[in-house]
Short mmCIF file of C-alpha atoms in Angstrom, two decimals:
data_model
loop_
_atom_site.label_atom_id
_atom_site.label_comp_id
_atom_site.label_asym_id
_atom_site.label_seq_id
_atom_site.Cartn_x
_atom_site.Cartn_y
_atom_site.Cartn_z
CA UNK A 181 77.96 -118.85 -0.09
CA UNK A 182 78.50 -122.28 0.73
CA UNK A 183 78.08 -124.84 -2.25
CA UNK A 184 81.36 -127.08 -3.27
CA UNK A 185 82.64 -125.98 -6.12
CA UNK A 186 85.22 -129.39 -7.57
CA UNK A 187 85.65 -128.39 -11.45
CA UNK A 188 82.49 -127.01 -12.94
CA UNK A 189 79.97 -129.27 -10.58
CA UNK A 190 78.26 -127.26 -7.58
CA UNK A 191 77.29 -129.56 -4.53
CA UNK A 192 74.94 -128.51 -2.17
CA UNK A 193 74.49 -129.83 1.26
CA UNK A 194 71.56 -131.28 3.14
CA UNK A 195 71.33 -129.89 6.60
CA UNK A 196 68.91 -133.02 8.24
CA UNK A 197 67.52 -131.08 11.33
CA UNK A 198 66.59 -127.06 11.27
CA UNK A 199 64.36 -124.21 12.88
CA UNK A 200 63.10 -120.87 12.27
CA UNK A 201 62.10 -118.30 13.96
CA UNK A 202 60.62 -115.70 11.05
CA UNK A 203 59.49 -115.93 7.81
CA UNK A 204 62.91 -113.40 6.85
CA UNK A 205 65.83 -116.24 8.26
CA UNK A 206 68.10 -116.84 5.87
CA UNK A 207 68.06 -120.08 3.81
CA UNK A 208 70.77 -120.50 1.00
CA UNK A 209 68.22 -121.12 -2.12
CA UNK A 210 71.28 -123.70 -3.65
CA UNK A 211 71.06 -125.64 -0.16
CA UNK A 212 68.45 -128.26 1.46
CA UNK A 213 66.81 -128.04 4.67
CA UNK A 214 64.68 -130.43 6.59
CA UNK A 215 62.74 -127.98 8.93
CA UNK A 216 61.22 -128.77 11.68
CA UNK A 217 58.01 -127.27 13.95
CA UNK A 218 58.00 -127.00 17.26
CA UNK A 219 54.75 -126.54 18.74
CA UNK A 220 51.42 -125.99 17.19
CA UNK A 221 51.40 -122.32 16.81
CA UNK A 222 54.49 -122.37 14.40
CA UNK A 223 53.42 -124.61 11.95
CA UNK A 224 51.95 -122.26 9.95
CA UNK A 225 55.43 -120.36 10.07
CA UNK A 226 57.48 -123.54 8.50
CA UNK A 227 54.81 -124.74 6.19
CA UNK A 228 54.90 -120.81 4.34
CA UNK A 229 58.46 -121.30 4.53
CA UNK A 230 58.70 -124.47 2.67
CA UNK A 231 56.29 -122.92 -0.27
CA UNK A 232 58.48 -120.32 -0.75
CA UNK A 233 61.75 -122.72 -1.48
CA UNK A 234 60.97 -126.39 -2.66
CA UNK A 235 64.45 -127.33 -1.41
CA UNK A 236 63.10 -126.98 2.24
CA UNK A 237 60.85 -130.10 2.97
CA UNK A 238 58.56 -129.08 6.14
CA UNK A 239 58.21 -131.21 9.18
CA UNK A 240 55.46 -130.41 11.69
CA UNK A 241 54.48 -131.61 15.33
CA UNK A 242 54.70 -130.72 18.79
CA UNK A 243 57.83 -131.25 20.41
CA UNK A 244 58.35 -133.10 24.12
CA UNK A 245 59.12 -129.55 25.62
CA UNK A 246 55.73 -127.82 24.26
CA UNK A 247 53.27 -130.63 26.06
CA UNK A 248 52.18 -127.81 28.36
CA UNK A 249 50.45 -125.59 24.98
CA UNK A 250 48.76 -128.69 23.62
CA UNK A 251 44.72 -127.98 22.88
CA UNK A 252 42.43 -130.04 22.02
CA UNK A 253 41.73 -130.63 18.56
CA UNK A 254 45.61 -130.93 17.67
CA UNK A 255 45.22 -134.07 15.79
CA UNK A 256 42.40 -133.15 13.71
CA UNK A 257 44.62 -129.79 12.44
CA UNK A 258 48.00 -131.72 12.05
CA UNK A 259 45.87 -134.72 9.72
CA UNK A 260 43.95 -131.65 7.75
CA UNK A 261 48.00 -129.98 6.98
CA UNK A 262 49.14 -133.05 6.48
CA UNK A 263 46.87 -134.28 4.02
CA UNK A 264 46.89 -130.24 2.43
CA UNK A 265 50.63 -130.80 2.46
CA UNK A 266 51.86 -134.02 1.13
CA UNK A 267 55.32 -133.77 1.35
CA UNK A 268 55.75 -133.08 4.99
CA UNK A 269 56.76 -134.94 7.85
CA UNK A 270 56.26 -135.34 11.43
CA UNK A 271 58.64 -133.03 13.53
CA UNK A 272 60.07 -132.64 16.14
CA UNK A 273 58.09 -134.99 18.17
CA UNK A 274 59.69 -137.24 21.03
CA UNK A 275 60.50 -137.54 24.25
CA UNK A 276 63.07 -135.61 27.06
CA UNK A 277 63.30 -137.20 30.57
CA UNK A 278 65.97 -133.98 31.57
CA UNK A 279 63.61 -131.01 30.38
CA UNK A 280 60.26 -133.41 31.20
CA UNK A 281 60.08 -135.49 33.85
CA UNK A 282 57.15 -133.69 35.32
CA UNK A 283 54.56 -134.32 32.00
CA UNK A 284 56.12 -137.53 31.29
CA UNK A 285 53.12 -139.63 30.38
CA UNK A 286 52.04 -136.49 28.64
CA UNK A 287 55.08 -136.57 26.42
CA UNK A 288 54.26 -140.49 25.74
CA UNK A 289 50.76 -139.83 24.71
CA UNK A 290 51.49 -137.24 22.69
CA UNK A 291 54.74 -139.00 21.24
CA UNK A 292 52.82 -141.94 20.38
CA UNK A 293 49.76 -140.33 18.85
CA UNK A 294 52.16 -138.50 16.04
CA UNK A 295 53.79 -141.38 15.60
CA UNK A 296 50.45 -143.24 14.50
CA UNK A 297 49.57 -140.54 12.62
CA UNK A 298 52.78 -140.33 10.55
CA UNK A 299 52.24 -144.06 9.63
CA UNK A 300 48.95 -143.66 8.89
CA UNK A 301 50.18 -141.16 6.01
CA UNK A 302 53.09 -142.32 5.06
CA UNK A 303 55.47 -139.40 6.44
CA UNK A 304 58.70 -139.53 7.73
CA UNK A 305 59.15 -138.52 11.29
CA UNK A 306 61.93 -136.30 12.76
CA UNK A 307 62.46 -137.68 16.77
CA UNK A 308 63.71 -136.01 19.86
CA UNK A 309 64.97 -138.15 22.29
CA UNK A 310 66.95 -137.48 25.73
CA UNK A 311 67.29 -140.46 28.10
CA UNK A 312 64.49 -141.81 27.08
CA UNK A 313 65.30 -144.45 24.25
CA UNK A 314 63.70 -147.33 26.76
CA UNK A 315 60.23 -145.92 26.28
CA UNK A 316 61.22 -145.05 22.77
CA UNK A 317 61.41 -148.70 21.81
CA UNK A 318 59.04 -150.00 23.63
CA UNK A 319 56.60 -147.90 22.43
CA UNK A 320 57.53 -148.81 18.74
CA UNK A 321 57.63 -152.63 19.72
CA UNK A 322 53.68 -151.71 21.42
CA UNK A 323 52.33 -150.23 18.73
CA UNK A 324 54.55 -152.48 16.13
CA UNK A 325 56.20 -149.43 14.33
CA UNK A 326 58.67 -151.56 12.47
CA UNK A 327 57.79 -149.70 8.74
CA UNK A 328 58.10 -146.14 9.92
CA UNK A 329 60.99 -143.77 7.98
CA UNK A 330 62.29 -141.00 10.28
CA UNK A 331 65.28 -139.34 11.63
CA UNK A 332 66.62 -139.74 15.49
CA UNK A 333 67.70 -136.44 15.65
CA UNK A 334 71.01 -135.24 17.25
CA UNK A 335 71.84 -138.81 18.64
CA UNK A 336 74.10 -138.74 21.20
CA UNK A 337 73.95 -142.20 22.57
CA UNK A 338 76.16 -145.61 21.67
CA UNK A 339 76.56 -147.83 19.52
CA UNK A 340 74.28 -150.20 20.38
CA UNK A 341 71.35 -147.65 20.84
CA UNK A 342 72.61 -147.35 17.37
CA UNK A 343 71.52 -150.94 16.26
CA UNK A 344 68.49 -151.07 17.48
CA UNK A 345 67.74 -147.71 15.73
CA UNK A 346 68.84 -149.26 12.50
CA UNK A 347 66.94 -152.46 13.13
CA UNK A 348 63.28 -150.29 13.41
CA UNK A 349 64.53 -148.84 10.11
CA UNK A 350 65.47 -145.27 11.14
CA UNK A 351 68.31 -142.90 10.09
CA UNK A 352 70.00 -141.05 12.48
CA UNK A 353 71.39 -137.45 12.87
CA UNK A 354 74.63 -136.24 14.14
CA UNK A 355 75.02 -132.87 15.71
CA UNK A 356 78.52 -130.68 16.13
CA UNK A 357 79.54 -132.07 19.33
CA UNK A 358 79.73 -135.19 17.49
CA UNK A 359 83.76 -134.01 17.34
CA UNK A 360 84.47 -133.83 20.64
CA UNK A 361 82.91 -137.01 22.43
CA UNK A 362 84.60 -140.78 21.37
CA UNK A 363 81.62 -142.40 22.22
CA UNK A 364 79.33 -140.67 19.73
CA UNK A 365 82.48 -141.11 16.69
CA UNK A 366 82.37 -144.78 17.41
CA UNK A 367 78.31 -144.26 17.17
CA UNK A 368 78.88 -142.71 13.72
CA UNK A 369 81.26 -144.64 12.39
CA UNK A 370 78.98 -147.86 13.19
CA UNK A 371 76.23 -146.47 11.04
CA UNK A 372 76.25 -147.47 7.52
CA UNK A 373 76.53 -144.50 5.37
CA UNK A 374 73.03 -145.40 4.03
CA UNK A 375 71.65 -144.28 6.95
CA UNK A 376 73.60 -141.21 8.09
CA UNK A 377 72.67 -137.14 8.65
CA UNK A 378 74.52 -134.17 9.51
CA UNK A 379 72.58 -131.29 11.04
CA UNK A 380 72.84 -127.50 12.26
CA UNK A 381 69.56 -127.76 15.12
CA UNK A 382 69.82 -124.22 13.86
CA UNK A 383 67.45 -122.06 15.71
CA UNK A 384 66.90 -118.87 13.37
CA UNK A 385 67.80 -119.96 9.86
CA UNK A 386 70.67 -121.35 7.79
CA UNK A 387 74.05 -122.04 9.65
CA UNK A 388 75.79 -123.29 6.84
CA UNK A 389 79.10 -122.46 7.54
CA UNK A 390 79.07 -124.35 10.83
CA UNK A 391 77.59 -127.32 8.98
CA UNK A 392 79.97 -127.05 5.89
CA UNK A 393 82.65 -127.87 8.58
CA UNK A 394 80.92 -130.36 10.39
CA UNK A 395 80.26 -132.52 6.82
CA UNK A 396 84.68 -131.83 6.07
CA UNK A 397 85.16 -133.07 9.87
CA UNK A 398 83.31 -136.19 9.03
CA UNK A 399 84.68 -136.96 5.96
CA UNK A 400 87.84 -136.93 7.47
CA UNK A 401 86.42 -139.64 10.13
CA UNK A 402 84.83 -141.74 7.18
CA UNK A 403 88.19 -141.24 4.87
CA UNK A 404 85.82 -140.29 1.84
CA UNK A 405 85.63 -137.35 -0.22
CA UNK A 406 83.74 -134.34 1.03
CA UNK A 407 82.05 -134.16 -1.81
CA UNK A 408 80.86 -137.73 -1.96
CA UNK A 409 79.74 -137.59 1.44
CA UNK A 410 77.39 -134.85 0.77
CA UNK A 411 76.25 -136.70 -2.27
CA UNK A 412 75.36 -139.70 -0.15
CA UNK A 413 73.50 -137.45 2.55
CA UNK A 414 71.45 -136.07 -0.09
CA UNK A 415 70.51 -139.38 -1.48
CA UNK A 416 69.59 -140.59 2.04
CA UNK A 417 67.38 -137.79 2.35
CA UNK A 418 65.76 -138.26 -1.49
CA UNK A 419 64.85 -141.70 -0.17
CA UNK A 420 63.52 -140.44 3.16
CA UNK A 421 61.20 -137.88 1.63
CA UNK A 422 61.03 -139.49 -1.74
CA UNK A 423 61.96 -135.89 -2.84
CA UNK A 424 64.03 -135.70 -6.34
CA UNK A 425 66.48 -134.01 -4.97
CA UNK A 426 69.30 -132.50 -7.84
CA UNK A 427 72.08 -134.70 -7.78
#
């Protein structure tokens, strides 16, 4: 059971970036999730999820890996969900140069027409992105996304990656291995706390545990109170979503 328990207050955390594989995972009903689609054919999947537990706030789109199952008529079924669902987002969308290379002005396409969808509603977006943060901004500069909320998903470049970020408006997400790499701690401790998440990238449910350390690790780096840190993560994600979230 993993809620902080600091005199008679229960705090639950926020885990920023999460997947599922089956409508039975396991999501702790005192905890909040930010869950993200893949591909087209599990959007469905999250979006029943997220009715059942109004702590989980759905995020759908096609990811940079699943270019090769796009169909036509994508676009018109993610703008009918979105508009059925109005508090989801747009995620995991991006771009991967490693897994990619081959469908690489696929992925841009693709990345590009979520993102104008997302600002055409109003939804926050959740963003992969692997060596790629080049086309990343210059797409955004292109298309002049400078008043788009979202979430750069387990970041793992530097600091000044980290700036620009910021300066576009976007939060950004740190994964486990934040711990064991100094250039992604200087990363995080660069970022105001204002703009921080802590994630799982959980592929079958709730890995709370694992993510219960990972939010003690790094208030440790920040020299704040565990419990005020997942306070603040909350927050930032109330004001992402603009989702009451109990505080």
């Amino acid at each position: 059971m993993i809620i902080i328990i600091k005199g008679n207050q229960l705090t639950a955390i926020l885990d920023a970036h999460i997947h599922i594989s089956s409508l039975d995972d396991f999501f702790h009903p005192e905890n909040y999730y930010f869950l993200n689609a893949t591909h087209e054919k599990n959007w469905d999947l999250v979006l029943a999820k997220a009715e059942l537990n109004e702590k989980i706030t759905p995020f759908i789109g096609i990811h940079p890996w699943f270019v090769p199952t796009v169909k036509p008529g994508w676009q018109n079924k993610l703008v009918a969900l979105l508009k059925e669902y109005p508090r989801c987002g747009v995620g995991e969308i991006g771009l991967d140069r490693v897994k990619g290379q081959s469908n690489f002005d696929a992925q841009m396409e693709l990345f590009t027409s979520q993102l104008l969808i997302a600002r055409e509603f109003h939804r926050p977006v959740s963003i992969h992105c692997v060596h790629s943060f080049d086309v990343l901004f210059h797409i955004f500069k292109k298309n002049q996304l400078t008043h788009l909320q979202g979430i750069l998903h387990r970041f793992e470049a530097g600091v000044e990656v980290v700036k620009r970020l910021l300066s576009l408006g976007f939060s950004i997400s740190f994964y486990y291995n934040l711990h064991e790499r100094e250039k992604l701690k200087s990363a995080f401790l660069s970022c105001p706390t204002d703009k921080i998440f802590l994630e799982s990238d959980a592929g079958e449910g709730a890995d709370d545990s694992a993510l219960l350390e990972h939010y003690q690790n790094n208030s440790k780096l920040l020299k704040i109170d565990n419990t005020c840190l997942i306070r603040m993560i909350r927050n930032n994600g109330e004001i992402l979503t603009d989702t009451e979230f109990n505080r």
